[in-house]
Amino acid sequence: MALRPILSYPDPRLHTVAKPVQAVDARIRALVADMLDTMYDASGIGLAASQIDVHERLVVIDVSEERNEPIVLINPEIVWASDEKVMNEEGCLSVPGIYDGVERSTAVRVQALDADGNPRTIEAEGILAICIQHELDHLLGKVFVEYLSPLKRNRIKTKLLKQQRDAGRDSGRRSA
């Protein structure tokens, strides 16, 4: 198990559409373990494989208070979404420090495989439903800021690029 670097917006690799997982094998189980470690280390509640530059349809989620109820979704598909929508403030491990309102369905039904390759169906509402929709967007190459106005999106892009430049300058300095 290892921590993986998380891609930061506006990295173009975040817009890559993920391909289906061909087999749930030891490689995928190791990837799931790495993703869970990475998500927990970053204090996130969800992580898509696309965010760590692995473009396969795999998502891990844990919205529990104790951070001990991981959900693994391999090749997930939303098969139903409620017509009722809610505006919720979202953040993203790939868009650090940025939070904004995104409208999503209040409930979804998703079909996927679990970490053992067994089919599962999850009926989700509330924060879990929102998290599933957010993470599945990543598998389609979409980052939550794309739901925002072009003005907001450009401000966020400018701010994050400046932070990345400043961090690069700081890492080049030596300290005594």
Coordinates of N, CA and C in Angstrom, one line a residue:
M1 N 0.8 -1.2 0.0 CA 0.0 0.0 0.0 C 0.9 1.2 0.0
A2 N 0.5 2.2 -0.8 CA 1.3 3.4 -1.0 C 0.4 4.6 -1.2
L3 N 0.9 5.7 -0.8 CA 0.2 7.0 -1.2 C 0.6 7.4 -2.6
R4 N -0.4 7.8 -3.4 CA -0.3 8.2 -4.7 C -0.4 9.7 -4.9
P5 N 0.3 10.3 -5.7 CA 0.1 11.8 -5.9 C -1.2 12.0 -6.6
I6 N -1.9 13.1 -6.1 CA -3.2 13.4 -6.7 C -3.0 14.6 -7.7
L7 N -3.5 14.4 -8.9 CA -3.5 15.4 -9.9 C -4.2 16.7 -9.4
S8 N -3.7 17.8 -9.8 CA -4.4 19.1 -9.4 C -4.9 19.8 -10.6
Y9 N -6.1 20.3 -10.5 CA -6.7 21.1 -11.6 C -5.8 22.3 -11.8
P10 N -5.6 22.7 -13.0 CA -6.2 22.3 -14.3 C -5.4 21.3 -15.1
D11 N -4.8 20.3 -14.5 CA -4.0 19.3 -15.2 C -4.9 18.7 -16.2
P12 N -4.5 18.7 -17.5 CA -5.3 18.1 -18.6 C -5.6 16.6 -18.4
R13 N -4.8 15.9 -17.7 CA -5.1 14.5 -17.5 C -6.4 14.2 -16.7
L14 N -6.8 15.2 -16.0 CA -8.1 15.1 -15.2 C -9.3 15.0 -16.2
H15 N -9.1 15.4 -17.5 CA -10.2 15.3 -18.5 C -10.1 14.1 -19.3
T16 N -9.3 13.1 -18.9 CA -9.3 11.8 -19.6 C -10.5 11.0 -19.2
V17 N -11.2 10.4 -20.2 CA -12.3 9.5 -19.9 C -11.7 8.1 -19.5
A18 N -12.2 7.6 -18.4 CA -11.6 6.3 -17.9 C -12.2 5.1 -18.7
K19 N -11.4 4.1 -18.8 CA -11.8 2.9 -19.5 C -12.3 1.9 -18.4
P20 N -13.1 0.9 -18.8 CA -13.6 -0.1 -17.9 C -12.5 -0.9 -17.4
V21 N -12.6 -1.3 -16.1 CA -11.6 -2.3 -15.5 C -11.9 -3.7 -16.2
Q22 N -10.9 -4.3 -16.7 CA -11.1 -5.6 -17.5 C -11.2 -6.8 -16.5
A23 N -10.5 -6.7 -15.4 CA -10.5 -7.9 -14.5 C -10.2 -7.4 -13.1
V24 N -11.0 -7.9 -12.1 CA -10.7 -7.5 -10.7 C -9.7 -8.6 -10.2
D25 N -8.5 -8.1 -10.2 CA -7.4 -9.0 -9.9 C -6.5 -8.4 -8.8
A26 N -5.3 -9.0 -8.6 CA -4.4 -8.5 -7.5 C -4.0 -7.1 -7.8
R27 N -3.8 -6.7 -9.1 CA -3.4 -5.3 -9.4 C -4.5 -4.3 -9.0
I28 N -5.7 -4.7 -9.3 CA -6.8 -3.8 -9.0 C -7.0 -3.7 -7.4
R29 N -6.9 -4.8 -6.7 CA -7.0 -4.8 -5.3 C -5.9 -4.0 -4.6
A30 N -4.7 -4.0 -5.2 CA -3.6 -3.2 -4.7 C -3.9 -1.7 -5.0
L31 N -4.4 -1.5 -6.2 CA -4.8 -0.1 -6.5 C -5.9 0.4 -5.6
V32 N -6.9 -0.4 -5.2 CA -7.9 0.0 -4.3 C -7.3 0.4 -2.9
A33 N -6.3 -0.5 -2.5 CA -5.7 -0.2 -1.2 C -4.9 1.1 -1.2
D34 N -4.2 1.4 -2.3 CA -3.4 2.6 -2.5 C -4.4 3.8 -2.5
M35 N -5.5 3.7 -3.2 CA -6.5 4.8 -3.3 C -7.1 5.1 -1.9
L36 N -7.4 4.0 -1.2 CA -8.0 4.3 0.2 C -7.0 5.0 1.0
D37 N -5.7 4.5 1.0 CA -4.7 5.2 1.8 C -4.5 6.6 1.4
T38 N -4.5 6.9 0.1 CA -4.4 8.2 -0.4 C -5.5 9.1 0.0
M39 N -6.8 8.6 -0.1 CA -8.0 9.4 0.2 C -8.0 9.7 1.7
Y40 N -7.7 8.7 2.5 CA -7.7 8.9 4.0 C -6.6 9.9 4.4
D41 N -5.4 9.8 3.8 CA -4.3 10.7 4.1 C -4.6 12.1 3.7
A42 N -5.4 12.3 2.6 CA -5.7 13.6 2.2 C -7.0 14.2 2.8
S43 N -7.6 13.4 3.8 CA -8.8 13.8 4.5 C -10.0 13.9 3.5
G44 N -10.0 13.1 2.4 CA -11.1 13.2 1.5 C -12.2 12.2 1.8
I45 N -13.3 12.3 1.2 CA -14.4 11.3 1.3 C -14.6 10.5 0.1
G46 N -13.9 10.9 -1.0 CA -14.0 10.1 -2.2 C -12.8 10.3 -3.1
L47 N -12.4 9.3 -3.9 CA -11.3 9.5 -4.8 C -11.6 8.6 -6.0
A48 N -11.4 9.1 -7.2 CA -11.5 8.4 -8.4 C -10.1 8.1 -8.9
A49 N -10.0 6.9 -9.6 CA -8.6 6.5 -10.1 C -8.1 7.6 -11.0
S50 N -9.0 8.2 -11.7 CA -8.5 9.3 -12.7 C -7.7 10.4 -12.0
Q51 N -8.0 10.6 -10.7 CA -7.4 11.7 -9.9 C -5.9 11.3 -9.6
I52 N -5.6 10.0 -9.7 CA -4.2 9.6 -9.4 C -3.6 9.1 -10.7
D53 N -4.1 9.6 -11.9 CA -3.6 9.3 -13.2 C -3.6 7.9 -13.6
V54 N -4.7 7.2 -13.1 CA -5.0 5.8 -13.5 C -6.4 5.9 -14.2
H55 N -6.4 5.8 -15.5 CA -7.7 6.1 -16.1 C -8.5 4.8 -16.4
E56 N -8.9 4.2 -15.2 CA -9.8 3.1 -15.2 C -11.0 3.4 -14.3
R57 N -12.1 2.8 -14.6 CA -13.4 3.1 -13.9 C -13.4 2.5 -12.5
L58 N -12.8 3.2 -11.6 CA -12.7 2.7 -10.2 C -12.8 3.9 -9.3
V59 N -13.6 3.8 -8.2 CA -13.8 4.9 -7.3 C -13.8 4.3 -5.9
V60 N -13.3 5.0 -4.9 CA -13.4 4.7 -3.5 C -14.0 5.8 -2.8
I61 N -14.9 5.5 -1.8 CA -15.7 6.5 -1.0 C -15.7 6.0 0.4
D62 N -15.7 7.0 1.3 CA -16.0 6.7 2.7 C -16.6 8.0 3.4
V63 N -17.9 8.0 3.5 CA -18.5 9.2 4.1 C -18.8 9.0 5.6
S64 N -18.3 7.9 6.2 CA -18.6 7.7 7.6 C -17.8 8.6 8.5
E65 N -18.4 8.9 9.7 CA -17.7 9.8 10.6 C -16.4 9.1 11.1
E66 N -16.4 7.8 11.3 CA -15.2 7.1 11.9 C -14.2 6.8 10.8
R67 N -14.6 7.0 9.5 CA -13.7 6.8 8.4 C -13.3 5.3 8.3
N68 N -14.3 4.4 8.6 CA -14.1 3.0 8.6 C -15.1 2.2 7.8
E69 N -15.8 2.9 6.9 CA -16.8 2.2 6.0 C -16.5 2.4 4.6
P70 N -15.4 2.0 4.1 CA -15.0 2.2 2.7 C -16.0 1.5 1.7
I71 N -16.3 2.2 0.6 CA -17.1 1.7 -0.5 C -16.2 1.7 -1.7
V72 N -16.1 0.5 -2.4 CA -15.4 0.4 -3.6 C -16.3 0.2 -4.7
L73 N -16.2 1.0 -5.8 CA -17.1 0.9 -6.9 C -16.2 0.7 -8.2
I74 N -16.3 -0.5 -8.8 CA -15.5 -0.8 -10.0 C -16.5 -0.8 -11.1
N75 N -16.2 -0.1 -12.2 CA -17.1 0.0 -13.4 C -18.5 0.5 -13.0
P76 N -18.6 1.5 -12.2 CA -19.9 2.0 -11.7 C -20.7 2.7 -12.8
E77 N -22.0 2.5 -12.7 CA -22.9 3.1 -13.6 C -24.1 3.6 -12.8
I78 N -24.5 4.8 -12.9 CA -25.7 5.3 -12.3 C -26.9 4.8 -13.2
V79 N -27.8 4.0 -12.6 CA -28.9 3.5 -13.4 C -30.2 4.2 -13.1
W80 N -30.2 5.1 -12.1 CA -31.3 5.9 -11.8 C -30.9 7.1 -10.9
A81 N -31.5 8.2 -11.2 CA -31.2 9.4 -10.4 C -32.5 10.2 -10.2
S82 N -32.7 10.7 -9.0 CA -34.0 11.4 -8.7 C -34.1 12.6 -9.5
D83 N -35.3 13.0 -9.8 CA -35.6 14.3 -10.4 C -35.4 15.4 -9.5
E84 N -35.5 15.2 -8.2 CA -35.3 16.2 -7.1 C -33.8 16.5 -7.1
K85 N -33.5 17.8 -7.1 CA -32.1 18.2 -7.0 C -31.9 19.0 -5.7
V86 N -30.6 19.1 -5.4 CA -30.2 19.9 -4.2 C -28.9 20.6 -4.6
M87 N -28.8 21.9 -4.1 CA -27.5 22.6 -4.3 C -26.7 22.4 -3.1
N88 N -25.5 21.9 -3.3 CA -24.6 21.6 -2.2 C -23.2 22.1 -2.4
E89 N -22.6 22.5 -1.4 CA -21.2 23.0 -1.5 C -20.3 21.8 -1.6
E90 N -19.5 21.8 -2.7 CA -18.6 20.7 -3.0 C -17.1 21.2 -3.0
G91 N -16.3 20.3 -2.6 CA -14.8 20.5 -2.7 C -14.3 19.3 -3.4
C92 N -13.0 19.3 -3.7 CA -12.4 18.2 -4.4 C -10.9 18.1 -4.1
L93 N -10.4 16.9 -3.9 CA -8.9 16.7 -3.6 C -8.1 17.2 -4.8
S94 N -8.6 17.3 -6.0 CA -7.9 17.8 -7.1 C -8.0 19.3 -7.3
V95 N -8.9 19.9 -6.5 CA -9.0 21.4 -6.5 C -8.9 21.9 -5.1
P96 N -7.7 21.8 -4.5 CA -7.5 22.0 -3.1 C -7.9 23.5 -2.7
G97 N -8.7 23.5 -1.6 CA -9.0 24.8 -1.0 C -10.2 25.5 -1.6
I98 N -10.8 24.9 -2.7 CA -11.9 25.6 -3.4 C -13.2 24.8 -3.1
Y99 N -14.2 25.6 -2.7 CA -15.5 25.0 -2.5 C -16.6 25.9 -3.1
D100 N -17.6 25.3 -3.8 CA -18.6 26.0 -4.4 C -19.8 25.2 -4.6
G101 N -21.0 25.8 -4.9 CA -22.2 25.1 -5.0 C -22.4 24.4 -6.3
V102 N -22.8 23.2 -6.3 CA -23.1 22.4 -7.4 C -24.5 21.7 -7.2
E103 N -25.3 21.7 -8.2 CA -26.6 21.1 -8.2 C -26.5 19.6 -8.6
R104 N -27.0 18.7 -7.8 CA -27.0 17.3 -8.0 C -28.3 16.7 -7.6
S105 N -28.6 15.5 -8.1 CA -29.7 14.7 -7.7 C -29.6 14.3 -6.2
T106 N -30.7 14.3 -5.5 CA -30.7 14.0 -4.1 C -30.5 12.5 -3.8
A107 N -30.9 11.7 -4.8 CA -30.7 10.2 -4.6 C -30.3 9.6 -5.9
V108 N -29.5 8.5 -5.8 CA -29.1 7.8 -7.0 C -29.1 6.3 -6.7
R109 N -29.2 5.5 -7.8 CA -28.9 4.0 -7.6 C -27.8 3.7 -8.6
V110 N -26.8 3.1 -8.0 CA -25.6 2.8 -8.8 C -25.3 1.3 -8.8
Q111 N -24.9 0.7 -10.0 CA -24.5 -0.7 -10.1 C -23.0 -0.7 -10.4
A112 N -22.3 -1.6 -9.7 CA -20.9 -1.7 -9.8 C -20.4 -3.1 -9.4
L113 N -19.1 -3.3 -9.5 CA -18.5 -4.4 -8.8 C -17.8 -4.0 -7.6
D114 N -17.7 -4.9 -6.6 CA -17.0 -4.5 -5.4 C -15.5 -5.0 -5.5
A115 N -14.7 -4.9 -4.5 CA -13.3 -5.2 -4.6 C -13.0 -6.6 -4.8
D116 N -14.0 -7.5 -4.6 CA -13.9 -8.9 -4.9 C -14.4 -9.3 -6.3
G117 N -14.9 -8.3 -7.0 CA -15.5 -8.5 -8.3 C -17.0 -9.0 -8.3
N118 N -17.6 -8.8 -7.1 CA -19.0 -9.2 -7.0 C -19.9 -8.0 -7.4
P119 N -21.0 -8.3 -8.1 CA -21.9 -7.2 -8.5 C -22.6 -6.7 -7.2
R120 N -22.8 -5.4 -7.2 CA -23.5 -4.8 -6.1 C -24.4 -3.6 -6.6
T121 N -25.5 -3.3 -5.9 CA -26.3 -2.2 -6.2 C -26.4 -1.4 -5.0
I122 N -26.2 -0.1 -5.1 CA -26.3 0.8 -3.9 C -27.3 1.9 -4.2
E123 N -28.2 2.0 -3.2 CA -29.2 3.1 -3.2 C -28.7 4.1 -2.3
A124 N -28.4 5.3 -2.8 CA -27.8 6.3 -2.0 C -28.6 7.6 -2.0
E125 N -28.5 8.3 -0.9 CA -29.1 9.6 -0.8 C -28.2 10.5 0.0
G126 N -28.5 11.8 0.1 CA -27.7 12.7 0.9 C -26.3 12.8 0.4
I127 N -25.3 12.9 1.4 CA -23.9 13.1 1.0 C -23.4 12.0 0.2
L128 N -23.8 10.7 0.5 CA -23.3 9.6 -0.3 C -23.7 9.7 -1.8
A129 N -25.0 10.1 -2.0 CA -25.4 10.3 -3.4 C -24.6 11.4 -4.1
I130 N -24.4 12.5 -3.4 CA -23.6 13.6 -4.0 C -22.2 13.2 -4.3
C131 N -21.6 12.4 -3.4 CA -20.2 12.0 -3.5 C -20.1 11.0 -4.7
I132 N -21.1 10.1 -4.8 CA -21.0 9.2 -6.0 C -21.1 9.9 -7.3
Q133 N -22.0 10.9 -7.4 CA -22.1 11.7 -8.6 C -20.8 12.4 -8.9
H134 N -20.2 13.0 -7.9 CA -19.0 13.8 -8.0 C -17.9 12.9 -8.6
E135 N -17.7 11.7 -7.9 CA -16.6 10.8 -8.3 C -16.8 10.2 -9.7
L136 N -18.1 9.9 -10.0 CA -18.3 9.3 -11.4 C -18.1 10.4 -12.4
D137 N -18.3 11.7 -12.1 CA -17.9 12.7 -13.1 C -16.5 12.6 -13.4
H138 N -15.6 12.4 -12.4 CA -14.2 12.3 -12.7 C -13.9 11.2 -13.7
L139 N -14.6 10.1 -13.6 CA -14.4 9.0 -14.6 C -14.8 9.4 -16.0
L140 N -15.6 10.4 -16.1 CA -16.0 10.9 -17.4 C -15.1 12.1 -17.9
G141 N -14.1 12.4 -17.0 CA -13.2 13.5 -17.4 C -13.7 14.8 -17.0
K142 N -14.6 14.9 -16.0 CA -15.2 16.2 -15.6 C -14.9 16.5 -14.2
V143 N -14.5 17.7 -13.9 CA -14.1 18.2 -12.6 C -15.3 19.2 -12.2
F144 N -15.6 19.2 -10.9 CA -16.8 19.9 -10.4 C -16.8 21.4 -10.8
V145 N -15.6 22.0 -11.0 CA -15.6 23.4 -11.3 C -16.2 23.7 -12.7
E146 N -16.3 22.6 -13.5 CA -16.9 22.8 -14.8 C -18.4 23.1 -14.7
Y147 N -19.0 22.9 -13.6 CA -20.4 23.2 -13.3 C -20.6 24.7 -13.0
L148 N -19.4 25.4 -12.7 CA -19.5 26.8 -12.4 C -19.4 27.7 -13.6
S149 N -19.7 29.0 -13.4 CA -19.6 29.9 -14.5 C -18.2 30.0 -15.0
P150 N -18.0 30.4 -16.3 CA -16.7 30.5 -16.9 C -15.8 31.5 -16.1
L151 N -16.4 32.6 -15.6 CA -15.7 33.6 -14.8 C -15.1 32.9 -13.5
K152 N -16.0 32.2 -12.8 CA -15.5 31.5 -11.5 C -14.4 30.5 -11.9
R153 N -14.7 29.7 -12.9 CA -13.7 28.7 -13.3 C -12.4 29.3 -13.7
N154 N -12.4 30.4 -14.4 CA -11.1 31.0 -14.8 C -10.4 31.6 -13.5
R155 N -11.1 32.1 -12.6 CA -10.5 32.6 -11.4 C -9.9 31.5 -10.6
I156 N -10.6 30.4 -10.5 CA -10.0 29.2 -9.8 C -8.8 28.7 -10.5
K157 N -8.8 28.6 -11.8 CA -7.7 28.1 -12.6 C -6.5 29.0 -12.3
T158 N -6.7 30.3 -12.4 CA -5.6 31.3 -12.2 C -5.0 31.2 -10.8
K159 N -5.9 31.1 -9.8 CA -5.4 30.9 -8.4 C -4.6 29.7 -8.2
L160 N -5.1 28.5 -8.7 CA -4.4 27.3 -8.5 C -3.1 27.2 -9.3
L161 N -3.0 27.8 -10.5 CA -1.8 27.8 -11.2 C -0.8 28.7 -10.5
K162 N -1.2 29.8 -9.9 CA -0.3 30.7 -9.1 C 0.3 29.9 -7.9
Q163 N -0.6 29.2 -7.2 CA -0.2 28.4 -6.1 C 0.8 27.3 -6.5
Q164 N 0.6 26.7 -7.6 CA 1.5 25.6 -8.1 C 2.8 26.2 -8.5
R165 N 2.8 27.4 -9.1 CA 4.1 28.1 -9.5 C 4.8 28.5 -8.2
D166 N 4.1 29.1 -7.2 CA 4.7 29.5 -6.0 C 5.3 28.3 -5.2
A167 N 4.6 27.2 -5.2 CA 5.1 25.9 -4.5 C 6.3 25.4 -5.2
G168 N 6.4 25.5 -6.6 CA 7.5 25.1 -7.3 C 8.8 25.9 -7.0
R169 N 8.5 27.2 -6.8 CA 9.6 28.2 -6.5 C 10.1 27.8 -5.1
D170 N 9.2 27.6 -4.1 CA 9.6 27.3 -2.8 C 10.3 26.0 -2.6
S171 N 10.0 25.0 -3.4 CA 10.6 23.7 -3.3 C 12.1 23.8 -3.9
G172 N 12.4 24.8 -4.7 CA 13.7 25.0 -5.2 C 14.6 25.7 -4.3
R173 N 14.1 26.2 -3.2 CA 14.9 26.9 -2.2 C 15.5 25.9 -1.2
R174 N 16.7 26.2 -0.8 CA 17.3 25.4 0.3 C 17.1 26.1 1.6
S175 N 16.9 25.3 2.6 CA 16.8 25.9 4.0 C 18.0 25.4 4.8
A176 N 18.4 26.2 5.7 CA 19.6 25.8 6.6 C 19.2 24.8 7.6

